[in-house]
XYZ file of C-alpha atoms in Angstrom:
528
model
C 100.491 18.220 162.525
C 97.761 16.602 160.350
C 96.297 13.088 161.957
C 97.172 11.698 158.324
C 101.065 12.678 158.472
C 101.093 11.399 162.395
C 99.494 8.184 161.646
C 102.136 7.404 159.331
C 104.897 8.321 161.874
C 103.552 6.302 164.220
C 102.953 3.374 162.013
C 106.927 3.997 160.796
C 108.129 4.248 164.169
C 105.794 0.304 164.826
C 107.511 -1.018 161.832
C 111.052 -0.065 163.071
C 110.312 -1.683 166.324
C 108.879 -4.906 164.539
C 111.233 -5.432 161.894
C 108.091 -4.994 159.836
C 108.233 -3.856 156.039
C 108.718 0.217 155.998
C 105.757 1.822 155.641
C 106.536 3.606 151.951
C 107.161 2.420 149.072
C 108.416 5.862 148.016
C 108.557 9.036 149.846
C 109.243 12.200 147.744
C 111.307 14.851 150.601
C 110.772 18.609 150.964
C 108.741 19.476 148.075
C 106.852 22.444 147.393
C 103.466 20.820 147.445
C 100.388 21.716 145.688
C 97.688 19.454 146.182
C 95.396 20.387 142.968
C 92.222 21.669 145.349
C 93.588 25.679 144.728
C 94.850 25.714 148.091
C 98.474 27.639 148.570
C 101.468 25.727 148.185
C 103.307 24.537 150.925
C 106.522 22.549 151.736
C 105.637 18.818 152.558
C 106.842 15.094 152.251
C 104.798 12.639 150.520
C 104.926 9.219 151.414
C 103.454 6.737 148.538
C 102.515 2.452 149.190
C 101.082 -0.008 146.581
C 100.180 2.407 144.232
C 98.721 4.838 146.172
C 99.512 8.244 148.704
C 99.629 7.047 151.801
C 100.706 10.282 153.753
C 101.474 13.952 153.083
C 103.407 16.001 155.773
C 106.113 16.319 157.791
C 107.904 12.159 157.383
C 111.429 12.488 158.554
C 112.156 10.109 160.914
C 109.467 7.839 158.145
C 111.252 4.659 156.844
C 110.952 4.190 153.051
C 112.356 1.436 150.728
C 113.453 4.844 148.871
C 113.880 8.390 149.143
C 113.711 10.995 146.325
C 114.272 14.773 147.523
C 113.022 17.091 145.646
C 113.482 20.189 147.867
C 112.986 23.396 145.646
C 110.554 21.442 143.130
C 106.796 21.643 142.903
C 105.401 18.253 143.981
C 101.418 18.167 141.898
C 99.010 16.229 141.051
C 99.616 14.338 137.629
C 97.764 16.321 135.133
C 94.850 15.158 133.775
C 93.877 15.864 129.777
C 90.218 15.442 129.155
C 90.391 16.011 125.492
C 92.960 14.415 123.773
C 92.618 12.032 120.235
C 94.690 9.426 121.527
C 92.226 6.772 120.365
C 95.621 4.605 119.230
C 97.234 4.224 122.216
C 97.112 0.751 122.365
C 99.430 1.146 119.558
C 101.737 3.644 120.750
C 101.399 3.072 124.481
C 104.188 4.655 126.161
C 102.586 8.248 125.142
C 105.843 9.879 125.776
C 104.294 13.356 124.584
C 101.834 13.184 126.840
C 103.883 11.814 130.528
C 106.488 14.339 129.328
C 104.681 16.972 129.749
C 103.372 15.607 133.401
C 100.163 14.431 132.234
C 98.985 10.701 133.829
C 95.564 10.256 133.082
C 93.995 10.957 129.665
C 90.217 11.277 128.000
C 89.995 9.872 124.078
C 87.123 9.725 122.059
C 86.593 13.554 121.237
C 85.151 15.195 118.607
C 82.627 12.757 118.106
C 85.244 10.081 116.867
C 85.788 6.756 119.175
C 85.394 3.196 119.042
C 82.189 1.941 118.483
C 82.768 -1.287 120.330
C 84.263 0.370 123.636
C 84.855 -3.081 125.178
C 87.163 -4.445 122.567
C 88.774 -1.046 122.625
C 89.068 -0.962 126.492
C 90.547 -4.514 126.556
C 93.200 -4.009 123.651
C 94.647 -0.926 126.070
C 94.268 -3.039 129.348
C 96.557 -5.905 127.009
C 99.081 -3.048 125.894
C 99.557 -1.919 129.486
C 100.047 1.780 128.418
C 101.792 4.146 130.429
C 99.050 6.412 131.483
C 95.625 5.873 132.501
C 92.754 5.987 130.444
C 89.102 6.854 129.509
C 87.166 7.494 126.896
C 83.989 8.692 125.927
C 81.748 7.216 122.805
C 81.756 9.196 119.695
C 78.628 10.232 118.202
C 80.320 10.562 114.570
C 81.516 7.116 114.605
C 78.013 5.823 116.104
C 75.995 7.482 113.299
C 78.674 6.213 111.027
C 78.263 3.128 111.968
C 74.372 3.288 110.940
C 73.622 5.631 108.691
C 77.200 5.994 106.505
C 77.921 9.808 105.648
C 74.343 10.344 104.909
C 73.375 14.358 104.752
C 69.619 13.664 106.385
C 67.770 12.898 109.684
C 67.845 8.894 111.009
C 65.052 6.403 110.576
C 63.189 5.455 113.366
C 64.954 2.281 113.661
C 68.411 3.787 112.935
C 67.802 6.052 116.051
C 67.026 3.212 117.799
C 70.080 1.034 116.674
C 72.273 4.803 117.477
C 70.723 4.709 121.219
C 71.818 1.305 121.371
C 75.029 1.430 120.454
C 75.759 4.340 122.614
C 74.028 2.109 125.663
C 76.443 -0.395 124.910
C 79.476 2.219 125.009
C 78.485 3.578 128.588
C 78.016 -0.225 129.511
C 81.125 -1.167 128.320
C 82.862 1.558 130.170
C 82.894 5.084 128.315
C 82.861 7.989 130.600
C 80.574 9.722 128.104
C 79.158 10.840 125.078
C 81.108 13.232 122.912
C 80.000 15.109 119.266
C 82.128 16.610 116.369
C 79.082 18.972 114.945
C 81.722 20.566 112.264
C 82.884 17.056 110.681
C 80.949 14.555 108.318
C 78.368 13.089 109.798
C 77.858 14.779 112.508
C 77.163 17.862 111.061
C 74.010 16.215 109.365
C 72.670 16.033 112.722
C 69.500 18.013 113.823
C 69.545 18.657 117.426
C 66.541 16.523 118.414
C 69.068 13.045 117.195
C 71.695 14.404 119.920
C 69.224 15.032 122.468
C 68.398 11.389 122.634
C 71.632 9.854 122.321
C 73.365 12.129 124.924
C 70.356 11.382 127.106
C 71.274 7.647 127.120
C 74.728 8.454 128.270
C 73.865 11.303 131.022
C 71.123 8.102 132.491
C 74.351 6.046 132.979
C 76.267 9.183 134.710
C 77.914 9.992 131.280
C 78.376 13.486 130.286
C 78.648 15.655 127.141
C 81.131 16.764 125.194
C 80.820 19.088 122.690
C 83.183 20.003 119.890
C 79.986 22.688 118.770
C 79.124 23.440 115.439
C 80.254 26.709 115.286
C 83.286 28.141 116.765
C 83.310 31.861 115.098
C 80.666 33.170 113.643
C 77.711 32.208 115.365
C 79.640 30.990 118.643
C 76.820 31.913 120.959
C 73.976 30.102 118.684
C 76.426 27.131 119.293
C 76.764 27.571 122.880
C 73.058 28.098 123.004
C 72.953 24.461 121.074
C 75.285 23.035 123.746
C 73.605 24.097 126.651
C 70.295 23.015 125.376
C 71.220 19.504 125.101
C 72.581 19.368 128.503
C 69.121 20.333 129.932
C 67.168 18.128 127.802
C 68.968 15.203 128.342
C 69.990 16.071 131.768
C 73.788 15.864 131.128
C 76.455 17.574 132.304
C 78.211 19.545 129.926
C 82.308 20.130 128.728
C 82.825 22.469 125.801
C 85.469 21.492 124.295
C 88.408 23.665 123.465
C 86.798 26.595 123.568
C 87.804 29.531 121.304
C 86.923 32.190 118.710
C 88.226 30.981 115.311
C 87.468 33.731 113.322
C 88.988 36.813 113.290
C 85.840 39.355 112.517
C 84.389 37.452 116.063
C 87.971 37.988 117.844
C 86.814 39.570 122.065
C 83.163 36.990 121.695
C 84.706 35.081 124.274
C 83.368 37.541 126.641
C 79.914 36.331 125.780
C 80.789 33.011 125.377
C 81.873 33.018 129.095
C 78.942 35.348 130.264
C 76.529 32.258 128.980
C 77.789 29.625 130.765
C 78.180 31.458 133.946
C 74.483 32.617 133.489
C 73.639 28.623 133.108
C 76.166 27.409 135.722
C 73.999 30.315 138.116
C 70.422 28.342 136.862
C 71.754 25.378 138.212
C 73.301 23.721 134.934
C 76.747 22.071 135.257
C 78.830 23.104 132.002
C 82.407 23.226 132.097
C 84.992 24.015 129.374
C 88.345 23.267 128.540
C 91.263 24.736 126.336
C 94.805 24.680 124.614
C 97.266 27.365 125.286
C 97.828 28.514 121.615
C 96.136 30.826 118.780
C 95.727 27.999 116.396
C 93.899 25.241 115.886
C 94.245 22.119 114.364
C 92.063 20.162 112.059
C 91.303 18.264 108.779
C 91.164 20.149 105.425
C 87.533 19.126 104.879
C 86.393 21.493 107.535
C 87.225 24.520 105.052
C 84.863 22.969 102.964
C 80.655 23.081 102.534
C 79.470 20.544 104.529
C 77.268 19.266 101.793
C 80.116 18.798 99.296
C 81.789 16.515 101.985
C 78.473 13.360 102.070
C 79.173 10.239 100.841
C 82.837 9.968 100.789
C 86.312 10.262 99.261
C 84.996 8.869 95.671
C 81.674 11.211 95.881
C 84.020 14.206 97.000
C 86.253 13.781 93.804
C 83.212 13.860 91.903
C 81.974 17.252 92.759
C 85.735 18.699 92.965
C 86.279 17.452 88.981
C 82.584 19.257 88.480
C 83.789 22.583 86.663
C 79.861 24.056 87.625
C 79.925 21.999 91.354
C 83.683 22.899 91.869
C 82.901 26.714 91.102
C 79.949 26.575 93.916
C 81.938 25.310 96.292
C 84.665 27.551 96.125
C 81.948 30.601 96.015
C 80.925 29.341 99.337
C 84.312 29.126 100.496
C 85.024 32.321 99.608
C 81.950 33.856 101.457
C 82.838 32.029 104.660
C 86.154 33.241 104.642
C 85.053 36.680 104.273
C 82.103 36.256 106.947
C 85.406 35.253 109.189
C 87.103 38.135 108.865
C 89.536 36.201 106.492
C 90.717 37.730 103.100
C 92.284 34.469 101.918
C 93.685 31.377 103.420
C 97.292 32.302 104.356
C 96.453 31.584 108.003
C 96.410 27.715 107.527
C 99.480 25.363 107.424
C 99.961 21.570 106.144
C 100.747 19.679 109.206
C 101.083 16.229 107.557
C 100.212 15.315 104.020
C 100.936 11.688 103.022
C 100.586 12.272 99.092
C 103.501 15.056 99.117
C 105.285 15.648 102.216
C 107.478 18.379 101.022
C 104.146 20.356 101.503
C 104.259 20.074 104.981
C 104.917 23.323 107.250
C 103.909 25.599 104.644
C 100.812 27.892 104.104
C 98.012 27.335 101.539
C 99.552 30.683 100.263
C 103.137 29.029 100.066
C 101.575 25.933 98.337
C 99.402 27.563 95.738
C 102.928 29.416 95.190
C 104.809 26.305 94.321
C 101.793 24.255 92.588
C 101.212 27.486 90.297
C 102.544 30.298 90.720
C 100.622 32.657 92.304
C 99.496 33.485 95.836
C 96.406 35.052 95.584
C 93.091 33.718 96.732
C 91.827 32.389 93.770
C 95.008 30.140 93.706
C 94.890 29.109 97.221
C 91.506 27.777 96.906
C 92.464 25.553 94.030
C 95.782 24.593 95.808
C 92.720 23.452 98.893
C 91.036 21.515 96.018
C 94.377 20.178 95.017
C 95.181 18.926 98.637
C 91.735 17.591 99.098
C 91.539 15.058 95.933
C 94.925 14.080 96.926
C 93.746 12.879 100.477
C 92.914 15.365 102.522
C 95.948 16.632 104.592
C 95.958 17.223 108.475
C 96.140 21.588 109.189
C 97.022 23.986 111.517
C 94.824 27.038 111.647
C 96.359 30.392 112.814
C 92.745 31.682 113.385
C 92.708 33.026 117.180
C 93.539 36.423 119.555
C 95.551 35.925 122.444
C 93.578 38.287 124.223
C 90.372 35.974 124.052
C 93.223 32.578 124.855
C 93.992 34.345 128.292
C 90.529 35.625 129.080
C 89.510 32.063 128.553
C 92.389 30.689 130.602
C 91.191 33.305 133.996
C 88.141 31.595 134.195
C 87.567 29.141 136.873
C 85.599 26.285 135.063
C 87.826 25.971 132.109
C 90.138 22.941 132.456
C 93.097 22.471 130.242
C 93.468 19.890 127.559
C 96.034 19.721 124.680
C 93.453 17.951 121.746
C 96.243 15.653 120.761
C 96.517 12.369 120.051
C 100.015 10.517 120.865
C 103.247 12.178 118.802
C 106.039 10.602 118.174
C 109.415 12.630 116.515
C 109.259 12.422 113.153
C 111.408 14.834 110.240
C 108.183 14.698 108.454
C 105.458 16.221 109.937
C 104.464 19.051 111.289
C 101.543 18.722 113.917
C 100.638 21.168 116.281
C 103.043 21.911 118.740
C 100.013 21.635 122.055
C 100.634 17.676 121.847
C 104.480 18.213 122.936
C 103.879 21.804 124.625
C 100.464 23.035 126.194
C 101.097 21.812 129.892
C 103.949 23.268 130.151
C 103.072 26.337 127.922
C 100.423 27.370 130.739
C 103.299 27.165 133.416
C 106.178 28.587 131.924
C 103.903 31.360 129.351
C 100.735 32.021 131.540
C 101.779 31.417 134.911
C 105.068 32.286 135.220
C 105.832 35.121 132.841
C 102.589 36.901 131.948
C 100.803 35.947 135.175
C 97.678 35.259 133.761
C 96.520 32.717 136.623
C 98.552 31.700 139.801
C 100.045 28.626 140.136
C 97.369 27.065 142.198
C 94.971 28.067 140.345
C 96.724 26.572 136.678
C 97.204 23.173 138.882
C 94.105 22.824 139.409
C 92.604 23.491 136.262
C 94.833 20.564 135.174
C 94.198 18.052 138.012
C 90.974 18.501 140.200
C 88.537 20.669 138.107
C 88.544 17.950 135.300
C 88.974 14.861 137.457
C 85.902 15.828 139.027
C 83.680 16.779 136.243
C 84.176 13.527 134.704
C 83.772 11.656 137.603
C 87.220 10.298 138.322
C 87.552 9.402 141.966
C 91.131 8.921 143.374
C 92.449 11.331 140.618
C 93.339 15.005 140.746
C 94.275 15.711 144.130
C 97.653 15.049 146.449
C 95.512 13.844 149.453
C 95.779 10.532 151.527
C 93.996 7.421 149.676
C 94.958 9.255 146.247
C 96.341 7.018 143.218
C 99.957 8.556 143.129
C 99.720 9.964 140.171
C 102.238 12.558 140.437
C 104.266 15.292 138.475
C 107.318 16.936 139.713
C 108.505 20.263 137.719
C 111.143 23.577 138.438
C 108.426 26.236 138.704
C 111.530 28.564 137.619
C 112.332 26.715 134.545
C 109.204 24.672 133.078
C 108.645 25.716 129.873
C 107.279 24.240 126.268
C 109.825 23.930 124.018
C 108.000 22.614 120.837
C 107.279 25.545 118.221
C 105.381 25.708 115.121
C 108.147 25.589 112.621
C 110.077 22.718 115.179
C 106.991 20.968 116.945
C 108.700 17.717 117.713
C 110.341 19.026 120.641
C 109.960 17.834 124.803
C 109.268 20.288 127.453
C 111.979 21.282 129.835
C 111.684 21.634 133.621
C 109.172 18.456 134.549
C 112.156 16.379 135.308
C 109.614 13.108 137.582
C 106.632 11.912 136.327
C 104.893 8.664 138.050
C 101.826 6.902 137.487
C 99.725 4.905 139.609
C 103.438 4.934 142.136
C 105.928 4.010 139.317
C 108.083 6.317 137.747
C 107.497 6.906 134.242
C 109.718 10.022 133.414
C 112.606 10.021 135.767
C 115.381 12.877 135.605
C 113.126 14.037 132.503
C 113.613 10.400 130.428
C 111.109 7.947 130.256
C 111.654 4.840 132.319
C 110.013 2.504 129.892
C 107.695 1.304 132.609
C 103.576 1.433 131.741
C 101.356 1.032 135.012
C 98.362 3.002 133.699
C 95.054 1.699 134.444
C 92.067 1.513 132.446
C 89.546 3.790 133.909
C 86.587 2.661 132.579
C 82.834 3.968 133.892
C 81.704 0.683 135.115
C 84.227 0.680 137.491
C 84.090 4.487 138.686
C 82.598 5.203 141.585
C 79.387 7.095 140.689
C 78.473 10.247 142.549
């Protein structure tokens, strides 16, 4: 018997004898426990007090205020999303997408796109009292923003300077790191030297980086090569986020991809990755588009779209990129949400060139793209990946997994991807269960210890004594995503308890309406 689960016996068996308080708050009974380190499951009790696990093992004859039993369910970790865009939650705080798919602790501020003043942002959450714990990292799009506008050229001196100190102010005010979006406006104006220096101000305050990389296709391993290179210079450690092979002429590159950062992980360098558990993506419109046509905002944009001789450049360019993907046209992307004309949304570029003139073919989708774009730029899903490079991605050991949503509500309306209702579950039920693409262990742990510990959050991850009882309880048999691209406002089935922090937040797979998430903000991290 462990000296954690005897302890707690004894203690019990003191109480009892005292009239004392029992022990447990909560104590979940004959679950099939796995703890989030890798290890094999194995049968267990958990005992949970103020908040926290107090005990794992055998607790019978334990007293509890109550008892759940949840023999025949898998007792885990609560997952833990490092890449999410759920920058809002202060506004939407009982994240029901997100705790009902088991995840407790989420990462915003991706992509390059956060708060600038991460204080105020921190404190608004803390006031909302959400129902899952967060972090978030400072955005390097928003910081140059903030600065320097959309401007397509390298920063001033003293904008540099006012950049670093913004980004000093983020990691004192609590981000967890520094983050870039190096395919979206600004960031893409960036020279590498700028993110050197600012990432280097957040890995001196124990921040890492976050890449969303500037390619993601065609020349993935130049981008990887990018990535890597910052780490080193500025002595951060690395997450490359979502990684994938968006274009279809680069589909098996992730072979490479993953050769390079086990060749840096072997020199020493600590680069991780993460991932969704789908073959498409989801993005703006603008990212179809030439960067350069895309500086100096909505009003500049119209200008060169309305240009017959700018117009035609751009969509030469488009055309060559599509064809340097592997792409013949752009049939492969979907409207997810369009606020000018919803009807539009779920259908292809192919399908909306079809109804806005008439024809299908390339030419037409491209102007249907320009259509889109002057009417406000609609939210997409890209159908751009292999599955064969999603599961070789998913069997390796430093790839976490992260969903790259921000909080979904139901809605007639949209049609967002279906990883912000689904990818949790997806890897259990899909990868796990039926096509056995990792073990269970293994796809808890990518979700609970591997990030937790890459971005330095102590107390999180793992089912262990002096844990935060963050905790999700799902039928191994029956978890599955449920949320499809034609129907993406759909709950997974199978994860039927979810708590946070002790406090049940999904409870016979309905939300409980109760928020105990904690802020988990740098400053207060224990640094390692």
């Amino acid at each position: 018997m462990k000296l954690a689960a005897l302890a707690a016996i004894l203690a019990a068996m003191a109480a009892a004898g005292t009239g004392a308080q029992p022990p447990f708050d909560l104590v979940l009974r004959g679950g099939r426990v796995v703890d989030g380190t890798g290890a094999p499951a194995r049968v267990a009790d958990v005992g949970i007090r103020d908040g926290r696990i107090a005990a794992v093992g055998r607790l019978a004859r334990a007293p509890a205020t109550e008892t759940v039993d949840v023999t025949g369910l898998v007792v885990a970790p609560g997952f833990i999303d490092v890449h999410t865009h759920a920058d809002d939650l202060a506004r939407h705080p009982e994240a029901a997408n997100f705790t009902r798919m088991g995840v407790t602790t989420i990462v915003a501020g991706n992509c390059g796109s956060s708060a600038v003043d991460v204080s105020a942002a921190l404190e608004e959450i803390r006031a909302a009292r959400a129902a899952v714990n967060y972090a978030t990292l400072v955005g390097h799009n928003s910081v140059r923003a903030a600065v320097m506008g959309s401007a397509r050229r390298d920063p001033t001196l003293p904008e540099l300077a006012r950049m670093k100190a913004l980004v000093f102010k983020a990691m004192a005010d609590g981000a967890v790191g520094f983050s870039t979006g190096l395919q979206y406006v600004p960031g893409t104006y960036a020279a590498t030297p700028e993110i050197v220096e600012l990432a280097r101000v957040a890995a001196n305050a124990g921040g890492l980086y976050a890449s969303h990389m500037r390619n993601e296709g065609t020349a993935l391993e130049q981008a990887i090569r990018e990535t890597l290179f910052v780490g080193r210079q500025s002595g951060a450690r690395v997450q490359i986020s979502h990684l994938k092979v968006d274009a279809k002429g680069r589909w098996g590159a992730s072979a490479a991809a993953l050769k390079m950062i086990d060749e840096a992980r072997a020199a020493g360098q600590d680069v991780r990755a993460d991932q969704y558990a789908y073959t498409a993506g989801s993005s703006g419109l603008g990212i179809r588009f030439p960067s350069w046509a895309l500086e100096g905002g909505r009003d500049r944009i119209a200008e060169r779209l309305n240009d017959a001789a700018v117009w035609a450049r751009i969509k030469k360019e488009m055309l060559a990129l599509l064809q340097e993907r592997g792409f013949e046209d752009l049939s492969w992307a979907t409207v997810a949400s369009y606020r000018a004309d919803p009807s539009l949304n779920g259908l292809s570029l192919a399908e909306v060139a079809q109804k806005l003139s008439g024809s299908r073919d390339t030419g037409a989708q491209l102007e249907a793209a320009r259509t889109l774009m002057l009417g406000g730029a609609p939210s997409m899903v890209y159908h751009f990946m292999d599955e064969s490079d999603v599961e070789r991605i998913m069997r390796h050991p430093f790839v976490s997994v992260a969903a790259d949503s921000g909080v979904l509500e139901p809605s007639d309306a949209t049609r967002p991807h279906p990883r912000g209702y689904g990818n949790t579950a997806r890897v259990l039920g899909r990868y796990v269960r039926e096509r056995r693409v990792i073990s269970l262990e293994e796809a808890v742990r990518k979700m609970t210890s591997l990030p937790a510990d890459h971005f330095r959050l102590p107390g999180r991850g793992r089912l262990a004594p002096g844990s935060a009882a963050d905790i999700v309880i799902f039928d191994a048999a029956r978890v599955r995503d449920a949320a499809t691209f034609d129907a993406p406002h759909a709950y997974p089935e199978g994860i039927p308890h979810v708590l946070v922090n002790g406090a049940f937040v999904v409870r016979d797979g309905k939300p409980t309406g109760e928020r105990p998430g904690a802020v988990l903000a740098r400053s207060m991290l224990n640094q390692r």
